[in-house]
Structure formats: structure tokens, C-alpha cells
Amino acid sequence: MSRQNMTLEQKIGQMIMCGFQTPQINTEIKTLIEEHHLGGIIYFRRNVNDKEQVGQLSIDLQQYSKQFTDIPLFISVDQEGGMVARLDWDDITLIPGNMAVGASRDVELAYEMARICGEELLRMGINMNFAPSVDINNNPKNPVIGVRSYGECPELVSEMGAAQIRGLQEANVSASAKHFPGHGDTAVDSHHGLAAVPHDEERLFAMELAPFVRAIQESVDCIMTAHVMFPAFEPEQIPSTISRKVLTDLLRNRLGFEGVIVTDCLEMHAISKEFGIPEGTIRAVEAGADLILISHRFTEQVNAIHALVDAVRSGRISEQRIDESVDRILALKAKRQMEKLTAITENYAEGFGSESSKKAVQLLCERSITLVKDEGQLPLRKDERTLVIWPEVRQRTEVDEPIIQAYTLATALQPSMSQVDEYRIGTYPDAAEVQAAVAHAKDYDQVIVITYNAVSELHEGQVNIVKQLTQHSNVRVIVASTRNPYDFNQFPEAKTYLCCYENRPATMTALAKVLLGESPTVGRLPVSINETYGFGFGQQLGSTVQV
């Protein structure tokens, strides 16, 4: 179907991307496709059970849509890797997150991770990935980006982001650089409130915008907006998603981006609470957005579609403005040949989680482990009593680890050591849990404390465990952070500290090899922990690397 033959309602449907609530087609998504001409779908954990089910769901959605139009659906997901992975089963290849990639400094492996991810997504019928995040994490207090960033240096973020864009798109999956113009230097999560980046234009072009400029040079298919205010570009107190000065004047005209501009979800409070979703939809289109993402509630999705149609009918938005976006959307769907979707076959499983793919992941994980400090405690003594204190994530969120991991550092260490035990705590241990952990640990010779966002005030119990254990000279304490690397600032007295950037099984295997002295520590800090341990710092046992 060409744009010239489409009704206004059909064109506006192409500009909307929605989520739905079930792992199979339900009445609501059928209604959006049939009655509202929906052009895009986004998957969340609620939609996915296993790779076969996801592949069949994608086929079912495309076939249902084909009854009403010959324009294929965008089917998208947030599969950044690491902690942001909607699909995280053992029989697919789960790639590391961005900060681990940044710590490895390995551009070729960064590309390979994204290519592998793209090929496996496409086999499940997913043709668009909302990745990579090219936000620069130059604010340690950022509550939403953190390890989703490659680091604090624009050159590193630009290089790794470009490599992963290339990998995804060479697998014929649309990449989406996010969150424009940059969500890294904020201390507010736009899921919950409205943040601002107050810097001047010169600083923004040198820092926040640099990875997006590189992404455009790499011909990235999509750029996702940030619900963040940038007063240097937009004097009104409105987020970039609904700012014409940001999306059209800056991104389109000054930076020359010709691809599809997609909004972050308009149900996030920075939009929904401040402006309302229907009005936010209209303003985003007025600003220059092509694809409007409304992830969760059917009523809001329908209201937004009606509001956009009414805005054109009333003359608030011209139909020419709609046509511009539809042309870009149709061009991308044709470019990526999204009408092609191979049916699931008997050998379907062979395209996932191959040995070569998992070896590549393991290699990158090993290259990411960063030794920040060691005062002669490594490698571990294999014949001594060893305890791993493990903070388990007990509540799943949409951008968080799976709950209660079976494979932990203790699992990885046990085959090589005479005695390794594990003591599990929550990520928010209270005083009683702290005291119980410390008392238990005193019976061991060496204790490895795994921390998970201990830098947060909410996780002070983790900090107290480290501090109390380091006061006992008869216990050697090794600390390894498994998310943000800034934890070390809470307990600088620790004699040994390593950064892992995530707690996934491949990373824990890599950490075990480092602790046992079986693998060199070649990772380098992608962010500055403090003045002593700055960007590029990394140690090998007995030596230091600083770049």
C-alpha cells in the first residue's frame, strides 16, 4: 500500500507503536490493528515465554495485520543486553550490557555482540531493537542510565555505539540510538519525573550530542527521544520529546538526521503526569516525532490515536506533517524488508545460543572485569574456607535483572575450590540481616562480598556488611560490584575491589577466573570512580594500566 492510497486514519495508525498485556494475541491488540491500523508493536516480559512462543507470536501478529493491509508491522523490543533484556532465557545468546562493553574497550567484540543479538531477534520476528543507549553516564547519581551507558567519555560511547548500530543493522534489525539529546547527566528518572540537563550548547555538542552525531554518520535507522529538558535548545520548560526546537531544529535540521524519530514511552510520568498522553502525542508530532510509543494501557492508546486524528481534522496539525512521518516509516519498513517473515521450522532452535556466540560473549565478559585495587589478596587460596555473600534481586522490574539467580559466583567457583559456601542477602538488608551475615562470615578465611548498587542510600546495609567485615583482621575481604562501579566510594578501606558491571552467569564465570588467577584483568574503568581511580584506570595483578 502506498501512502497516496491511505486514509488519514491509516496513516496515523502507522505512526503509533503499542504494547499489550498477554503472550498471545488478545482482543485489545486485535482492535488496535483492525480498527486503528496500528503500525508497530513493542514486546515486554509479559509477552514472552520462550523463543518458540515469541517467534509464533510475531508470525501471528504479522498474519493478522496482513488481513487489513500489506504494510508489515514494526515489532520491537528493548534488548540492550545486560540488565535490560526482555528476553533472557538460557537457550538464546544474552549479550553483555553497555558498561561491560565499554570496559572491554573491544570494538570488534562490541560489533559481534550486536550482530549476534540482531540475528537471534530477527529469527523471533523482531525487526527493531530499542538499542543502543548512547547516553554518556557522567553523573554517578543517575538513577536510570548507569550501566546502560558505555561510559563517561564521548569518544568511547561514540565508538562502541557505532559498532553496535552496525552489528544490529547488518543483521537487518533496525537500531535505535537513545535517548536524544542525552539522558546521562540527570539525577531524575524520567519514568517518574521531569529532569533537566542545564549545560550550554558548546558543552552539549562536545559531550551529550557527540554519540548521536556518530550514530547519524553510521546511518542509524531510528533515534529515540528523551523526556528531558534542555534549556540550551528549548527555553520553555518542556521535555525534548515535545520540543520542535530539539527534534526538528536540532536533530533534523542541524544534525541532518533523515531516519525515524521515535518517542520514549509517553506513559512515563515526565509526559503523562505533566501533559497527559493525548496532548503529549499531539505535541510530539508537532515537534517532529514520527513514531509514538505508548506501551501499556489500551484506553490511553486509543485516546491518543483519536486525539491525533482530531488534531489533523481540526487543522492543528497539517496532513502534510503526517505524510512526512509516514513516508519515513514506510521507507524504513521497505529498506529492512519487514514483509519477509520466515515460518518457524523444525531446525528453528539451531539459530540460537550457538557455541561460537556464547564463546564470544564469554570473551567479552572476561575482558570487561576491572581490577581497581588489590593489596595482595588475589588470587584466592583454593584450599581455604571461602564464603560468597550474594545480594539477590528479589523484585523484578521492567529494566532489571531476573529474580533469584540460580547461577552465581559461588556456583562458578565451586569446581575449583575445596570449600565455597554462599550466604544470600537481599539488596536492601536491614540491621538484623547485616549482623547475621557478618556473624556467619567470621567462620571463614576469605569472604567475597558481592555488591549491587551499594552506592544508593537505600542499599546502606550492603555497605555496612563490607565495613564491618574489613574491621576483622582474621578475614580477607574481597569486594566485587555487580552493577554501578561507584560502590567503592562507600568503603574505600576495602583492600580488594573489582568491577563487573552486571551479575549475569557469563560475567560470574569471568569473575571466578580472575579471582582464581586463571584469567588476566584487562578491563579498564569506563567511568571515573573518584580522583584516584579515574576513567581508563585498571590493574593487572602486580601492575597498573592507565589510559
XYZ file of C-alpha atoms in Angstrom:
547
model
C 0.000 0.000 0.000
C 1.397 3.392 -0.957
C 0.897 6.436 1.210
C -1.197 8.085 -1.543
C -3.862 5.363 -1.199
C -4.099 5.569 2.588
C -6.797 7.259 4.619
C -5.847 9.692 7.355
C -6.676 7.056 9.981
C -4.447 4.510 8.247
C -1.569 6.948 8.097
C -1.878 7.874 11.755
C -2.041 4.194 12.691
C 1.393 3.742 11.111
C 2.737 6.390 13.491
C 1.663 4.553 16.648
C 3.509 1.716 18.411
C 1.745 -0.102 21.251
C 2.296 -2.813 23.784
C -0.295 -5.274 25.058
C -0.692 -7.480 28.088
C -0.526 -11.143 27.072
C 1.836 -13.720 25.477
C -0.687 -14.310 22.714
C -2.797 -12.034 20.541
C -5.623 -10.603 22.621
C -8.751 -8.628 21.840
C -7.113 -5.284 22.540
C -4.223 -5.712 20.119
C -6.633 -7.087 17.504
C -8.751 -3.963 17.891
C -5.725 -1.688 17.557
C -4.634 -3.471 14.375
C -8.062 -3.864 12.756
C -9.853 -0.685 13.764
C -6.952 1.709 14.349
C -4.498 0.454 11.679
C -1.661 0.023 14.176
C 1.783 0.070 12.579
C 4.027 -1.088 15.417
C 4.208 -3.464 18.399
C 6.558 -3.489 21.385
C 7.206 -6.622 23.443
C 7.739 -6.666 27.201
C 8.377 -9.557 29.593
C 4.632 -10.079 29.887
C 4.563 -11.061 26.193
C 7.394 -13.592 26.168
C 7.702 -17.159 27.490
C 10.328 -18.764 25.252
C 11.831 -18.254 21.823
C 9.379 -20.554 20.041
C 6.397 -18.743 21.536
C 7.835 -15.333 20.645
C 8.544 -16.433 17.085
C 4.995 -17.725 16.712
C 3.538 -14.573 18.284
C 5.400 -12.443 15.743
C 4.075 -14.577 12.895
C 0.539 -14.425 14.294
C 0.674 -10.633 14.620
C 2.014 -10.110 11.107
C -0.538 -12.508 9.626
C -3.405 -10.873 11.492
C -2.295 -7.435 10.306
C -1.969 -8.706 6.742
C -5.734 -9.248 6.611
C -6.141 -5.468 6.613
C -3.002 -4.047 4.987
C 0.074 -5.100 3.062
C 2.268 -2.878 5.256
C 4.204 -5.061 7.750
C 4.340 -4.285 11.445
C 7.313 -2.937 13.293
C 7.882 -5.493 16.066
C 10.249 -4.059 18.626
C 11.833 -4.815 21.978
C 14.303 -3.305 24.460
C 17.142 -5.819 24.200
C 20.102 -3.694 25.226
C 21.938 -6.553 26.896
C 22.979 -6.971 30.494
C 20.352 -5.683 32.914
C 17.965 -4.514 30.171
C 16.921 -7.654 28.374
C 13.289 -8.611 27.905
C 14.423 -11.960 26.508
C 16.823 -13.713 28.873
C 16.496 -17.474 28.535
C 19.438 -19.848 28.714
C 18.941 -21.116 25.159
C 19.497 -17.755 23.469
C 22.628 -15.605 23.483
C 22.361 -12.935 26.165
C 24.874 -10.256 25.321
C 26.596 -8.148 27.995
C 25.355 -4.671 28.821
C 26.901 -1.457 27.593
C 29.178 -0.639 30.505
C 30.765 -4.083 30.330
C 31.275 -3.500 26.612
C 32.853 -0.126 27.358
C 35.159 -1.623 29.989
C 36.415 -4.201 27.484
C 37.488 -1.478 25.002
C 36.968 -4.115 22.278
C 35.210 -2.562 19.270
C 35.186 -5.755 17.221
C 33.537 -7.734 20.014
C 31.051 -4.889 20.557
C 30.036 -5.224 16.915
C 29.866 -9.009 17.197
C 27.614 -8.849 20.269
C 25.096 -6.671 18.431
C 25.213 -8.774 15.258
C 24.530 -11.949 17.239
C 21.713 -10.246 19.121
C 20.195 -8.932 15.881
C 20.281 -12.294 14.140
C 18.542 -14.013 17.038
C 15.933 -11.259 17.384
C 15.114 -11.481 13.694
C 14.606 -15.236 13.968
C 11.912 -14.440 16.535
C 10.287 -11.971 14.165
C 11.584 -8.892 15.986
C 12.719 -6.336 13.423
C 13.501 -3.313 15.619
C 15.643 -3.076 18.751
C 15.473 -0.044 21.010
C 19.231 -0.100 21.431
C 21.910 1.022 21.845
C 21.727 3.556 24.621
C 24.352 6.130 23.670
C 23.783 8.250 26.752
C 27.016 9.360 28.409
C 26.960 8.408 32.080
C 28.761 11.399 33.528
C 26.504 11.655 36.601
C 27.127 8.935 39.221
C 23.712 9.681 40.768
C 21.828 8.917 37.552
C 19.043 6.532 38.608
C 18.038 5.220 35.183
C 21.112 5.033 32.902
C 24.121 3.825 34.908
C 25.472 0.599 33.417
C 23.199 1.050 30.390
C 25.868 3.512 29.204
C 29.222 2.586 27.667
C 30.876 5.146 29.925
C 31.581 8.792 30.615
C 33.781 9.601 27.606
C 32.086 10.761 24.372
C 34.741 9.125 22.187
C 34.273 5.725 23.842
C 30.475 5.949 23.761
C 30.501 7.079 20.129
C 32.833 4.295 19.015
C 31.043 1.485 20.839
C 27.610 2.804 19.899
C 28.524 2.979 16.222
C 29.867 -0.588 16.332
C 26.665 -1.919 17.861
C 24.447 0.025 15.464
C 26.424 -1.518 12.617
C 26.083 -5.004 14.108
C 22.316 -4.787 14.561
C 21.642 -3.287 11.167
C 23.906 -5.686 9.310
C 21.665 -8.364 10.838
C 18.774 -6.418 9.230
C 17.302 -5.247 12.534
C 16.656 -1.525 12.939
C 18.781 0.037 15.660
C 17.516 2.963 17.735
C 20.093 5.247 19.326
C 18.700 6.636 22.576
C 17.850 8.851 24.491
C 18.245 12.030 22.428
C 19.737 14.530 23.224
C 21.157 12.574 26.176
C 19.828 11.201 29.469
C 23.199 10.557 31.108
C 23.718 13.712 33.150
C 20.451 13.613 35.073
C 19.597 12.747 38.650
C 15.884 12.137 37.947
C 14.361 9.052 36.332
C 12.007 10.262 33.573
C 9.779 7.261 34.320
C 8.852 9.169 37.476
C 9.553 12.867 36.888
C 10.881 15.613 34.650
C 14.662 16.045 34.517
C 16.821 18.795 33.022
C 20.352 18.973 31.616
C 21.416 22.584 32.204
C 24.649 22.808 30.183
C 25.352 25.287 27.392
C 25.387 24.448 23.703
C 29.165 24.156 23.413
C 29.340 21.569 26.178
C 26.327 19.648 24.807
C 27.834 19.369 21.332
C 31.162 18.234 22.766
C 29.636 15.716 25.161
C 25.980 14.616 25.035
C 25.394 15.076 21.302
C 28.658 13.548 20.065
C 27.457 9.901 20.095
C 24.275 10.866 18.246
C 26.285 12.662 15.584
C 28.332 9.484 15.155
C 25.159 7.367 15.083
C 23.780 9.529 12.277
C 27.055 9.094 10.377
C 26.576 5.328 10.869
C 23.121 5.676 9.202
C 21.204 4.588 12.290
C 17.597 3.780 11.373
C 15.952 5.380 14.411
C 16.676 7.810 17.206
C 14.609 7.688 20.399
C 13.829 10.874 22.290
C 14.416 11.636 25.967
C 11.731 13.117 28.211
C 14.386 15.532 29.489
C 14.574 19.335 29.316
C 17.498 21.010 27.537
C 17.233 24.765 28.168
C 20.197 25.468 25.866
C 17.995 24.398 22.944
C 14.470 24.872 24.312
C 13.786 27.857 26.601
C 10.320 26.588 27.542
C 10.152 24.121 30.437
C 9.163 21.174 28.266
C 10.947 17.880 27.597
C 12.759 17.208 24.331
C 10.103 14.730 23.179
C 7.622 17.562 22.653
C 10.084 20.283 21.647
C 10.185 21.335 17.987
C 13.414 23.192 18.683
C 15.037 19.912 19.760
C 13.508 17.373 17.366
C 13.164 19.453 14.191
C 15.537 22.412 14.506
C 18.370 20.471 16.181
C 18.023 16.805 15.217
C 16.567 17.175 11.729
C 17.992 20.457 10.503
C 21.294 21.000 12.322
C 22.386 17.369 12.703
C 20.843 16.198 9.431
C 19.059 13.086 10.699
C 16.798 11.660 7.989
C 15.606 8.488 9.713
C 12.691 7.747 12.013
C 12.333 9.696 15.266
C 10.597 7.540 17.889
C 9.475 8.797 21.269
C 10.252 7.087 24.520
C 7.034 5.774 26.053
C 4.538 8.582 26.616
C 3.141 6.794 29.673
C 6.274 7.746 31.582
C 5.400 10.372 34.164
C 7.551 13.086 32.588
C 4.886 13.196 29.856
C 1.744 11.526 31.228
C 1.643 13.419 34.535
C 2.793 16.745 33.136
C 0.805 16.939 29.893
C -1.422 13.874 29.552
C -0.879 11.205 26.906
C -3.308 12.504 24.220
C -1.873 16.029 24.410
C 1.652 14.618 24.644
C 1.024 12.650 21.436
C -0.113 15.759 19.567
C 2.806 17.817 20.828
C 5.339 15.100 19.983
C 4.094 15.005 16.378
C 4.095 18.803 16.211
C 7.691 18.699 17.454
C 8.748 16.295 14.680
C 8.378 12.767 16.101
C 7.435 10.095 13.561
C 6.615 7.112 15.769
C 4.729 7.481 19.059
C 5.352 4.802 21.684
C 2.516 4.042 24.136
C 3.467 0.818 25.830
C 0.861 -0.320 28.306
C -2.746 0.867 28.603
C -5.282 0.206 25.854
C -7.527 3.139 26.800
C -4.631 5.585 26.606
C -3.533 4.131 23.276
C -6.982 4.584 21.723
C -7.379 8.060 23.215
C -4.032 9.120 21.773
C -4.955 7.868 18.295
C -8.288 9.704 18.407
C -6.578 12.873 19.651
C -4.099 12.807 16.764
C -6.827 12.263 14.180
C -8.851 15.112 15.681
C -5.790 17.375 15.689
C -5.440 16.905 11.931
C -9.192 17.222 11.263
C -9.285 20.486 13.225
C -6.270 21.919 11.410
C -3.959 21.973 14.437
C -1.611 19.584 12.588
C -1.403 19.570 8.799
C -1.842 16.341 6.885
C 1.425 17.168 5.143
C 3.164 16.868 8.522
C 1.622 13.387 8.935
C 2.698 12.438 5.407
C 6.326 13.300 6.161
C 6.412 10.827 9.036
C 4.531 8.116 7.168
C 6.945 8.369 4.250
C 9.888 7.819 6.588
C 8.174 4.872 8.281
C 7.228 3.179 5.009
C 10.719 3.740 3.629
C 12.281 2.034 6.666
C 9.907 -0.920 6.501
C 10.809 -1.373 2.832
C 14.532 -0.949 3.461
C 14.577 -3.674 6.113
C 12.237 -5.920 4.049
C 9.965 -6.275 7.036
C 7.327 -8.008 4.952
C 9.551 -11.107 4.971
C 8.976 -13.394 7.923
C 10.120 -17.000 7.799
C 7.842 -19.537 9.438
C 9.202 -21.480 12.396
C 10.735 -24.711 11.103
C 11.946 -27.939 12.654
C 15.520 -26.644 12.826
C 14.398 -23.322 14.337
C 16.347 -23.836 17.568
C 19.666 -24.129 15.713
C 19.847 -20.377 15.176
C 20.133 -19.518 18.874
C 22.779 -19.680 21.558
C 25.451 -21.323 19.418
C 28.773 -22.314 20.954
C 30.584 -19.670 18.921
C 28.164 -16.971 20.073
C 28.486 -17.918 23.722
C 32.274 -18.071 23.434
C 32.261 -14.524 22.063
C 30.115 -13.396 24.994
C 32.417 -15.141 27.466
C 35.468 -13.498 25.920
C 33.957 -10.030 26.190
C 32.938 -10.660 29.800
C 36.493 -11.720 30.658
C 37.861 -8.581 29.020
C 35.431 -6.397 30.960
C 36.316 -7.417 34.537
C 38.197 -4.456 36.016
C 40.560 -4.790 38.948
C 40.571 -1.434 40.704
C 42.504 -2.293 43.864
C 44.261 -5.297 45.376
C 46.557 -5.310 48.380
C 47.969 -8.791 47.930
C 44.772 -10.785 48.469
C 44.475 -12.239 44.987
C 44.460 -14.836 43.636
C 42.191 -16.693 46.035
C 43.634 -19.510 48.146
C 41.874 -22.534 46.734
C 42.246 -24.686 49.880
C 40.863 -22.133 52.341
C 37.322 -21.761 53.636
C 35.602 -19.274 51.320
C 32.245 -17.528 51.583
C 30.391 -15.582 48.917
C 27.855 -13.058 50.230
C 25.353 -12.672 47.414
C 22.657 -9.953 47.235
C 19.756 -11.484 45.347
C 17.372 -9.291 43.395
C 14.009 -10.262 44.834
C 11.766 -7.904 42.890
C 11.728 -7.875 39.097
C 11.233 -4.613 37.239
C 10.955 -3.987 33.511
C 14.575 -2.831 33.375
C 16.145 -5.124 35.912
C 17.756 -8.484 36.495
C 15.747 -11.666 36.743
C 14.843 -12.507 40.306
C 16.653 -15.176 42.351
C 19.536 -16.303 40.191
C 20.492 -19.970 40.270
C 23.968 -19.442 38.802
C 26.055 -17.148 40.994
C 29.723 -16.556 41.728
C 29.714 -19.404 44.244
C 28.476 -21.748 41.516
C 31.312 -20.640 39.269
C 33.969 -21.063 41.980
C 32.941 -24.422 43.430
C 34.578 -26.746 40.869
C 37.995 -25.189 41.569
C 37.984 -24.776 45.357
C 37.874 -27.110 48.332
C 35.119 -25.234 50.196
C 32.909 -22.472 48.842
C 29.674 -21.575 50.586
C 27.102 -18.938 49.747
C 25.163 -16.643 52.052
C 22.275 -14.818 50.414
C 21.011 -11.416 51.481
C 18.528 -9.041 49.941
C 19.665 -5.959 48.081
C 18.175 -3.916 50.957
C 19.419 -5.804 54.037
C 18.167 -4.440 57.345
C 20.264 -4.268 60.519
C 19.362 -7.800 61.616
C 20.244 -9.237 58.204
C 23.550 -7.334 58.226
C 24.500 -8.679 61.641
C 23.572 -12.237 60.689
C 25.709 -12.055 57.537
C 28.706 -10.621 59.405
C 28.444 -13.227 62.164
C 28.250 -16.037 59.615
C 31.259 -14.716 57.677
C 33.601 -14.757 60.694
C 33.952 -18.531 60.384
C 35.703 -18.205 57.004
C 39.230 -17.362 55.892
C 38.281 -15.326 52.820
C 34.977 -13.640 52.102
C 33.879 -12.293 48.735
C 31.183 -9.666 49.153
C 29.183 -9.048 46.010
C 27.557 -5.616 45.956
C 24.641 -4.482 43.857
C 24.171 -0.701 43.689
C 25.562 -0.178 47.169
C 26.148 3.442 46.169
C 22.419 4.023 46.669
C 21.343 5.236 50.100
C 18.666 2.545 50.008
C 21.350 -0.137 49.979
C 23.313 1.003 53.038
C 23.049 -2.463 54.569
C 25.395 -3.785 51.875
C 27.888 -1.056 52.762
C 27.662 -1.920 56.454
C 28.482 -5.568 55.745
C 31.675 -4.578 53.926
C 32.681 -2.049 56.587
C 32.143 -4.423 59.480
C 33.969 -7.309 57.829
C 37.012 -5.203 56.894
C 37.475 -4.426 60.595
C 38.194 -8.092 61.341
C 41.839 -8.787 60.505
C 41.369 -12.555 60.518
C 39.061 -12.407 57.442
C 40.324 -11.426 53.999
C 37.574 -9.417 52.280
C 37.316 -9.110 48.517
C 34.558 -6.868 47.138
C 33.141 -7.055 43.625
C 30.419 -4.704 42.401
C 27.892 -6.212 40.019
C 26.205 -3.086 38.746
C 27.359 0.526 39.076
C 31.113 0.737 39.718
C 30.813 3.670 42.136
C 30.152 1.378 45.130
C 33.831 1.603 46.092
C 33.358 5.198 47.291
C 31.215 3.850 50.133
C 34.001 1.639 51.521
C 37.428 2.877 50.304
C 39.077 0.898 53.114
C 38.383 -2.336 51.224
C 41.707 -3.933 50.259
C 40.475 -5.580 47.075
C 37.817 -4.206 44.732
C 36.721 -5.308 41.274
C 34.035 -4.028 38.888
C 31.867 -6.459 36.944
C 29.011 -4.169 35.746
C 26.402 -6.974 35.913
C 25.675 -10.225 37.722
C 24.795 -12.493 34.796
C 26.195 -16.057 34.640
C 28.791 -15.338 31.932
C 30.123 -12.426 33.980
C 30.262 -14.503 37.153
C 32.223 -17.184 35.278
C 34.619 -14.466 34.111
C 34.952 -13.060 37.645
C 35.704 -16.523 39.043
C 38.523 -16.988 36.537
C 40.013 -13.636 37.538
C 39.749 -14.348 41.265
C 41.417 -17.719 40.766
C 44.255 -16.205 38.746
C 43.211 -18.121 35.631
C 42.432 -15.018 33.566
C 44.219 -11.656 33.352
C 42.380 -8.494 34.337
C 42.389 -6.331 31.228
C 39.191 -4.308 31.765
C 39.561 -0.561 32.227
C 37.205 1.775 34.019
C 34.681 3.299 31.600
C 33.811 5.916 34.240
C 35.720 7.689 36.987
C 35.082 6.305 40.456
C 36.982 9.145 42.106
C 40.146 11.207 41.623
C 42.411 8.236 42.380
C 40.606 5.739 40.181
C 39.687 7.673 37.057
C 38.492 6.851 33.560
C 40.800 4.310 31.929
C 42.252 3.001 35.187
C 42.714 -0.735 35.525
C 45.154 -3.094 37.208
C 46.613 -6.438 36.458
C 47.892 -8.322 39.441
C 51.117 -6.535 40.248
C 50.767 -3.838 37.601
C 48.579 -0.872 36.668
C 47.238 0.326 33.338
C 46.136 3.952 32.957
C 44.872 5.384 29.684
